[in-house]
Amino acid sequence: MKHTMPARLELKAQAKRRMGQALGACSALGAAVAITQLLADAFLQRAGGAFPLYYWDTAGHAIQNSVSLSAQGLYAALRLEEMGIGLSVAVSPVMLLTFVLVHLCAAAVTAPLHMGCLDHLWAAGRGDAKPFRGVFTWYTDLRQAGRAALLEVILCAVQLALLGLGCIPAAAVLVRSGGSLTGFTAAVWLFAAAQAAVWCVMTQLLPARYLLSRKSDAGVGAALRECRALLRSRRGQYLLFRLSFWIWDLLNSLSRGILNLYVFPYEGLANMGWIEAAEQD
């Protein structure tokens, strides 16, 4: 028997009720995810997970706009004359490789804990809270750990590739503009549009995390196929559902993940409710 999909507000209200009924478990899971993200961000900063960007005063430097690609890597310099500042970045092949490997490593290492938290969140949503120490069983079971790591590495690799491609139009506009403020503004808008496009693509893959955490024995391939089948006629619907959390996602990003104390269980339970409703629809 088919059921009508609940409205977004109804799913959110349901998530809040479930949080209230399992407040202790949800708070512990949110804290675990928040701490994990803070540690992962610290690791990325120290291990080469970010490219250094240099600022300088145009009045005191004669560096001109330039972009060069050679065996030594990529070098780019931009003079923003109207703002009186200059920007430059140098990325060697080793730095680029390190950047990618560090991000993939962070995704793989934190994935089992994240999956364990999602697994326990499913149980908390059903009113069957599990002992918190059980979130670490995704590390002790090598098959589960491998599946969690593989899925996160795939998602991270797709995101990095799309972000890299999205930077190309913005970089081209910056170079052609000759460092004008208008060109800089246009490049910022292009980069923002690229980020939005990447977010839309990654949103279509997000349910795979929830599905794998619920059915870990099915494997990564099965989770991705089930995700595709689930969203086959609901891509726009799910996109709008996820978009309704944009304020929370923005605030959480600005807080470096500290707000996961609330955001992780709230959004998690809402997404789980959406998935359950879609499976019955």
Short mmCIF file of C-alpha atoms in Angstrom, two decimals:
data_model
loop_
_atom_site.label_atom_id
_atom_site.label_comp_id
_atom_site.label_asym_id
_atom_site.label_seq_id
_atom_site.Cartn_x
_atom_site.Cartn_y
_atom_site.Cartn_z
CA MET A 1 0.00 0.00 0.00
CA LYS A 2 1.38 3.38 -1.00
CA HIS A 3 1.56 6.31 1.37
CA THR A 4 1.72 10.02 0.62
CA MET A 5 5.12 11.63 1.32
CA PRO A 6 4.91 13.84 4.42
CA ALA A 7 5.61 17.56 4.05
CA ARG A 8 9.06 18.89 4.93
CA LEU A 9 7.80 20.63 8.06
CA GLU A 10 6.16 17.42 9.21
CA LEU A 11 9.38 15.46 8.78
CA LYS A 12 11.32 18.12 10.70
CA ALA A 13 8.78 18.14 13.51
CA GLN A 14 8.98 14.36 13.67
CA ALA A 15 12.80 14.57 13.89
CA LYS A 16 12.56 17.03 16.79
CA ARG A 17 10.12 14.77 18.63
CA ARG A 18 12.44 11.80 18.20
CA MET A 19 15.37 13.92 19.44
CA GLY A 20 13.41 14.85 22.54
CA GLN A 21 12.56 11.21 23.23
CA ALA A 22 16.23 10.17 22.99
CA LEU A 23 17.94 13.39 24.04
CA GLY A 24 20.83 11.76 25.87
CA ALA A 25 21.78 9.45 23.02
CA CYS A 26 21.37 12.18 20.38
CA SER A 27 23.50 14.62 22.39
CA ALA A 28 26.29 12.06 22.78
CA LEU A 29 26.26 11.22 19.06
CA GLY A 30 26.26 14.89 18.09
CA ALA A 31 29.20 15.56 20.42
CA ALA A 32 31.15 12.63 18.93
CA VAL A 33 30.65 13.94 15.38
CA ALA A 34 31.51 17.52 16.40
CA ILE A 35 34.76 16.47 18.10
CA THR A 36 35.69 14.23 15.18
CA GLN A 37 35.21 17.07 12.69
CA LEU A 38 37.31 19.47 14.78
CA LEU A 39 40.13 16.91 14.96
CA ALA A 40 39.86 16.18 11.24
CA ASP A 41 40.03 19.90 10.39
CA ALA A 42 43.10 20.32 12.60
CA PHE A 43 44.74 17.37 10.86
CA LEU A 44 43.96 18.79 7.40
CA GLN A 45 45.47 22.16 8.30
CA ARG A 46 48.68 20.65 9.66
CA ALA A 47 49.15 17.86 7.12
CA GLY A 48 48.79 19.83 3.89
CA GLY A 49 45.05 19.69 3.37
CA ALA A 50 44.94 23.37 2.36
CA PHE A 51 46.90 25.47 -0.14
CA PRO A 52 48.71 28.56 1.22
CA LEU A 53 47.40 31.84 -0.22
CA TYR A 54 49.70 34.87 0.02
CA TYR A 55 48.53 38.49 0.27
CA TRP A 56 50.68 41.50 -0.55
CA ASP A 57 50.44 45.27 -1.05
CA THR A 58 50.38 46.23 -4.75
CA ALA A 59 52.10 49.53 -3.97
CA GLY A 60 55.19 47.77 -2.67
CA HIS A 61 55.42 44.92 -5.19
CA ALA A 62 55.82 44.92 -8.94
CA ILE A 63 54.39 41.42 -9.38
CA GLN A 64 52.13 41.31 -12.43
CA ASN A 65 49.12 39.16 -13.24
CA SER A 66 50.34 35.80 -14.38
CA VAL A 67 49.50 32.12 -14.52
CA SER A 68 52.08 29.50 -15.34
CA LEU A 69 52.02 25.73 -15.43
CA SER A 70 55.25 23.78 -15.60
CA ALA A 71 56.93 20.69 -14.23
CA GLN A 72 57.43 22.62 -10.99
CA GLY A 73 53.68 23.09 -10.63
CA LEU A 74 51.14 25.88 -10.89
CA TYR A 75 51.88 29.50 -10.03
CA ALA A 76 49.30 32.27 -10.17
CA ALA A 77 49.43 35.93 -9.20
CA LEU A 78 46.63 38.46 -9.32
CA ARG A 79 46.80 42.23 -8.74
CA LEU A 80 43.55 43.77 -7.55
CA GLU A 81 44.49 47.36 -8.29
CA GLU A 82 41.18 48.86 -7.21
CA MET A 83 41.51 47.16 -3.82
CA GLY A 84 45.27 47.73 -3.46
CA ILE A 85 46.09 44.12 -2.68
CA GLY A 86 47.59 41.20 -4.53
CA LEU A 87 47.09 37.46 -4.24
CA SER A 88 49.44 34.68 -5.19
CA VAL A 89 49.50 30.93 -4.84
CA ALA A 90 52.07 28.30 -5.78
CA VAL A 91 51.06 24.63 -5.95
CA SER A 92 53.66 21.99 -6.72
CA PRO A 93 52.74 18.45 -7.86
CA VAL A 94 53.78 17.18 -4.42
CA MET A 95 51.49 19.71 -2.71
CA LEU A 96 48.57 18.73 -4.94
CA LEU A 97 49.12 15.02 -4.34
CA THR A 98 49.45 15.65 -0.60
CA PHE A 99 46.24 17.70 -0.62
CA VAL A 100 44.27 14.89 -2.26
CA LEU A 101 45.77 12.08 -0.18
CA VAL A 102 45.31 13.94 3.11
CA HIS A 103 41.62 14.58 2.39
CA LEU A 104 41.05 10.97 1.33
CA CYS A 105 42.90 9.74 4.42
CA ALA A 106 40.83 11.93 6.74
CA ALA A 107 37.63 10.70 5.08
CA ALA A 108 38.66 7.05 5.42
CA VAL A 109 39.78 7.30 9.06
CA THR A 110 36.70 9.15 10.32
CA ALA A 111 34.18 7.18 8.23
CA PRO A 112 33.70 4.20 10.62
CA LEU A 113 32.94 6.51 13.54
CA HIS A 114 30.50 8.55 11.46
CA MET A 115 28.78 5.37 10.27
CA GLY A 116 28.62 4.07 13.82
CA CYS A 117 26.94 7.31 14.91
CA LEU A 118 24.42 7.03 12.06
CA ASP A 119 23.75 3.40 12.97
CA HIS A 120 23.02 4.41 16.57
CA LEU A 121 20.91 7.34 15.37
CA TRP A 122 18.69 4.94 13.42
CA ALA A 123 18.20 2.98 16.65
CA ALA A 124 17.54 6.14 18.70
CA GLY A 125 14.92 7.21 16.16
CA ARG A 126 13.13 3.88 16.65
CA GLY A 127 13.18 4.35 20.43
CA ASP A 128 15.82 1.63 20.87
CA ALA A 129 18.91 3.56 21.95
CA LYS A 130 22.12 1.52 21.98
CA PRO A 131 25.07 1.92 24.41
CA PHE A 132 27.33 4.70 23.16
CA ARG A 133 30.45 2.51 23.14
CA GLY A 134 28.85 0.54 20.32
CA VAL A 135 29.66 3.30 17.79
CA PHE A 136 33.26 2.04 17.79
CA THR A 137 32.28 -1.44 16.59
CA TRP A 138 32.56 -0.08 13.06
CA TYR A 139 36.32 0.08 13.69
CA THR A 140 36.64 -3.36 15.26
CA ASP A 141 34.71 -5.09 12.47
CA LEU A 142 37.12 -4.86 9.54
CA ARG A 143 34.44 -5.50 6.92
CA GLN A 144 32.27 -2.70 8.24
CA ALA A 145 35.26 -0.37 8.59
CA GLY A 146 36.34 -1.13 5.02
CA ARG A 147 32.88 -0.48 3.60
CA ALA A 148 32.51 2.78 5.52
CA ALA A 149 35.97 3.96 4.43
CA LEU A 150 35.39 2.96 0.80
CA LEU A 151 32.12 4.88 0.55
CA GLU A 152 33.60 8.03 2.10
CA VAL A 153 36.69 7.84 -0.13
CA ILE A 154 34.44 7.58 -3.20
CA LEU A 155 32.33 10.54 -2.11
CA CYS A 156 35.39 12.60 -1.18
CA ALA A 157 37.11 11.85 -4.51
CA VAL A 158 34.00 12.85 -6.48
CA GLN A 159 33.69 16.08 -4.50
CA LEU A 160 37.36 17.02 -4.93
CA ALA A 161 37.22 16.32 -8.67
CA LEU A 162 34.09 18.42 -9.14
CA LEU A 163 35.49 21.28 -7.07
CA GLY A 164 38.68 21.24 -9.13
CA LEU A 165 36.73 21.42 -12.39
CA GLY A 166 34.52 24.16 -10.96
CA CYS A 167 37.52 26.37 -10.21
CA ILE A 168 38.62 26.49 -13.87
CA PRO A 169 36.00 29.03 -15.14
CA ALA A 170 36.56 31.32 -12.15
CA ALA A 171 40.35 31.21 -12.63
CA ALA A 172 39.98 31.97 -16.36
CA VAL A 173 37.85 35.04 -15.63
CA LEU A 174 40.34 36.28 -13.04
CA VAL A 175 43.24 36.06 -15.48
CA ARG A 176 41.39 37.70 -18.39
CA SER A 177 40.06 40.53 -16.23
CA GLY A 178 43.55 41.91 -15.64
CA GLY A 179 42.95 42.15 -11.90
CA SER A 180 39.93 44.47 -12.04
CA LEU A 181 37.42 44.52 -9.21
CA THR A 182 34.68 43.66 -11.71
CA GLY A 183 36.56 40.56 -12.82
CA PHE A 184 37.20 39.57 -9.23
CA THR A 185 33.49 39.90 -8.41
CA ALA A 186 32.53 37.85 -11.48
CA ALA A 187 35.02 35.14 -10.49
CA VAL A 188 33.58 35.00 -6.97
CA TRP A 189 30.08 34.52 -8.40
CA LEU A 190 31.32 31.82 -10.76
CA PHE A 191 33.05 30.02 -7.91
CA ALA A 192 29.89 30.26 -5.80
CA ALA A 193 27.86 28.82 -8.69
CA ALA A 194 30.35 25.97 -9.03
CA GLN A 195 30.09 25.28 -5.30
CA ALA A 196 26.30 25.20 -5.57
CA ALA A 197 26.50 22.76 -8.49
CA VAL A 198 28.84 20.49 -6.51
CA TRP A 199 26.46 20.63 -3.54
CA CYS A 200 23.56 19.57 -5.77
CA VAL A 201 25.51 16.59 -7.11
CA MET A 202 26.73 15.48 -3.68
CA THR A 203 23.22 15.82 -2.25
CA GLN A 204 22.07 13.11 -4.66
CA LEU A 205 24.66 10.77 -3.13
CA LEU A 206 23.98 11.63 0.51
CA PRO A 207 21.32 8.95 1.16
CA ALA A 208 23.93 6.27 0.46
CA ARG A 209 25.50 7.05 3.85
CA TYR A 210 22.24 6.49 5.67
CA LEU A 211 21.45 3.35 3.70
CA LEU A 212 24.88 1.80 4.32
CA SER A 213 24.73 2.60 8.05
CA ARG A 214 21.36 0.81 8.23
CA LYS A 215 22.37 -2.19 6.08
CA SER A 216 26.12 -2.50 6.45
CA ASP A 217 26.14 -6.12 5.24
CA ALA A 218 24.75 -5.06 1.84
CA GLY A 219 27.96 -3.33 0.79
CA VAL A 220 28.87 -0.01 -0.83
CA GLY A 221 27.68 -0.92 -4.32
CA ALA A 222 24.27 -1.96 -3.00
CA ALA A 223 23.97 1.28 -0.99
CA LEU A 224 24.74 3.39 -4.07
CA ARG A 225 22.30 1.43 -6.23
CA GLU A 226 19.59 1.69 -3.58
CA CYS A 227 20.28 5.41 -3.31
CA ARG A 228 19.84 5.84 -7.06
CA ALA A 229 16.61 3.83 -7.06
CA LEU A 230 15.26 5.75 -4.08
CA LEU A 231 15.82 9.13 -5.77
CA ARG A 232 14.89 8.05 -9.31
CA SER A 233 11.67 10.08 -9.38
CA ARG A 234 12.37 12.23 -6.32
CA ARG A 235 15.63 14.04 -7.10
CA GLY A 236 14.06 17.49 -7.10
CA GLN A 237 11.98 16.69 -4.05
CA TYR A 238 14.99 15.55 -2.04
CA LEU A 239 17.06 18.50 -3.24
CA LEU A 240 14.43 20.92 -1.93
CA PHE A 241 14.24 18.95 1.31
CA ARG A 242 18.00 19.23 1.82
CA LEU A 243 17.95 22.89 0.78
CA SER A 244 15.53 23.63 3.61
CA PHE A 245 18.43 23.00 6.03
CA TRP A 246 20.76 25.55 4.39
CA ILE A 247 20.77 27.93 7.35
CA TRP A 248 21.76 25.16 9.75
CA ASP A 249 24.42 23.90 7.33
CA LEU A 250 25.85 27.42 6.95
CA LEU A 251 25.95 28.05 10.70
CA ASN A 252 27.47 24.63 11.28
CA SER A 253 30.17 25.32 8.70
CA LEU A 254 30.96 28.70 10.26
CA SER A 255 31.24 27.05 13.69
CA ARG A 256 33.72 24.51 12.27
CA GLY A 257 31.30 21.71 13.10
CA ILE A 258 30.64 22.59 16.74
CA LEU A 259 26.92 22.93 16.03
CA ASN A 260 26.85 19.25 15.10
CA LEU A 261 25.87 18.85 18.73
CA TYR A 262 22.39 19.74 17.46
CA VAL A 263 22.63 19.64 13.66
CA PHE A 264 23.84 16.04 13.33
CA PRO A 265 20.94 14.36 15.19
CA TYR A 266 18.37 16.84 13.88
CA GLU A 267 19.29 16.58 10.19
CA GLY A 268 20.10 12.89 10.54
CA LEU A 269 16.72 11.96 11.98
CA ALA A 270 14.94 14.17 9.43
CA ASN A 271 16.79 12.47 6.55
CA MET A 272 16.05 9.06 7.99
CA GLY A 273 12.39 9.98 8.21
CA TRP A 274 12.45 11.12 4.56
CA ILE A 275 14.07 7.86 3.46
CA GLU A 276 11.55 5.74 5.37
CA ALA A 277 8.65 7.74 3.89
CA ALA A 278 10.10 7.48 0.36
CA GLU A 279 10.43 3.70 0.72
CA GLN A 280 6.75 3.46 1.63
CA ASP A 281 5.58 5.89 -1.06
#
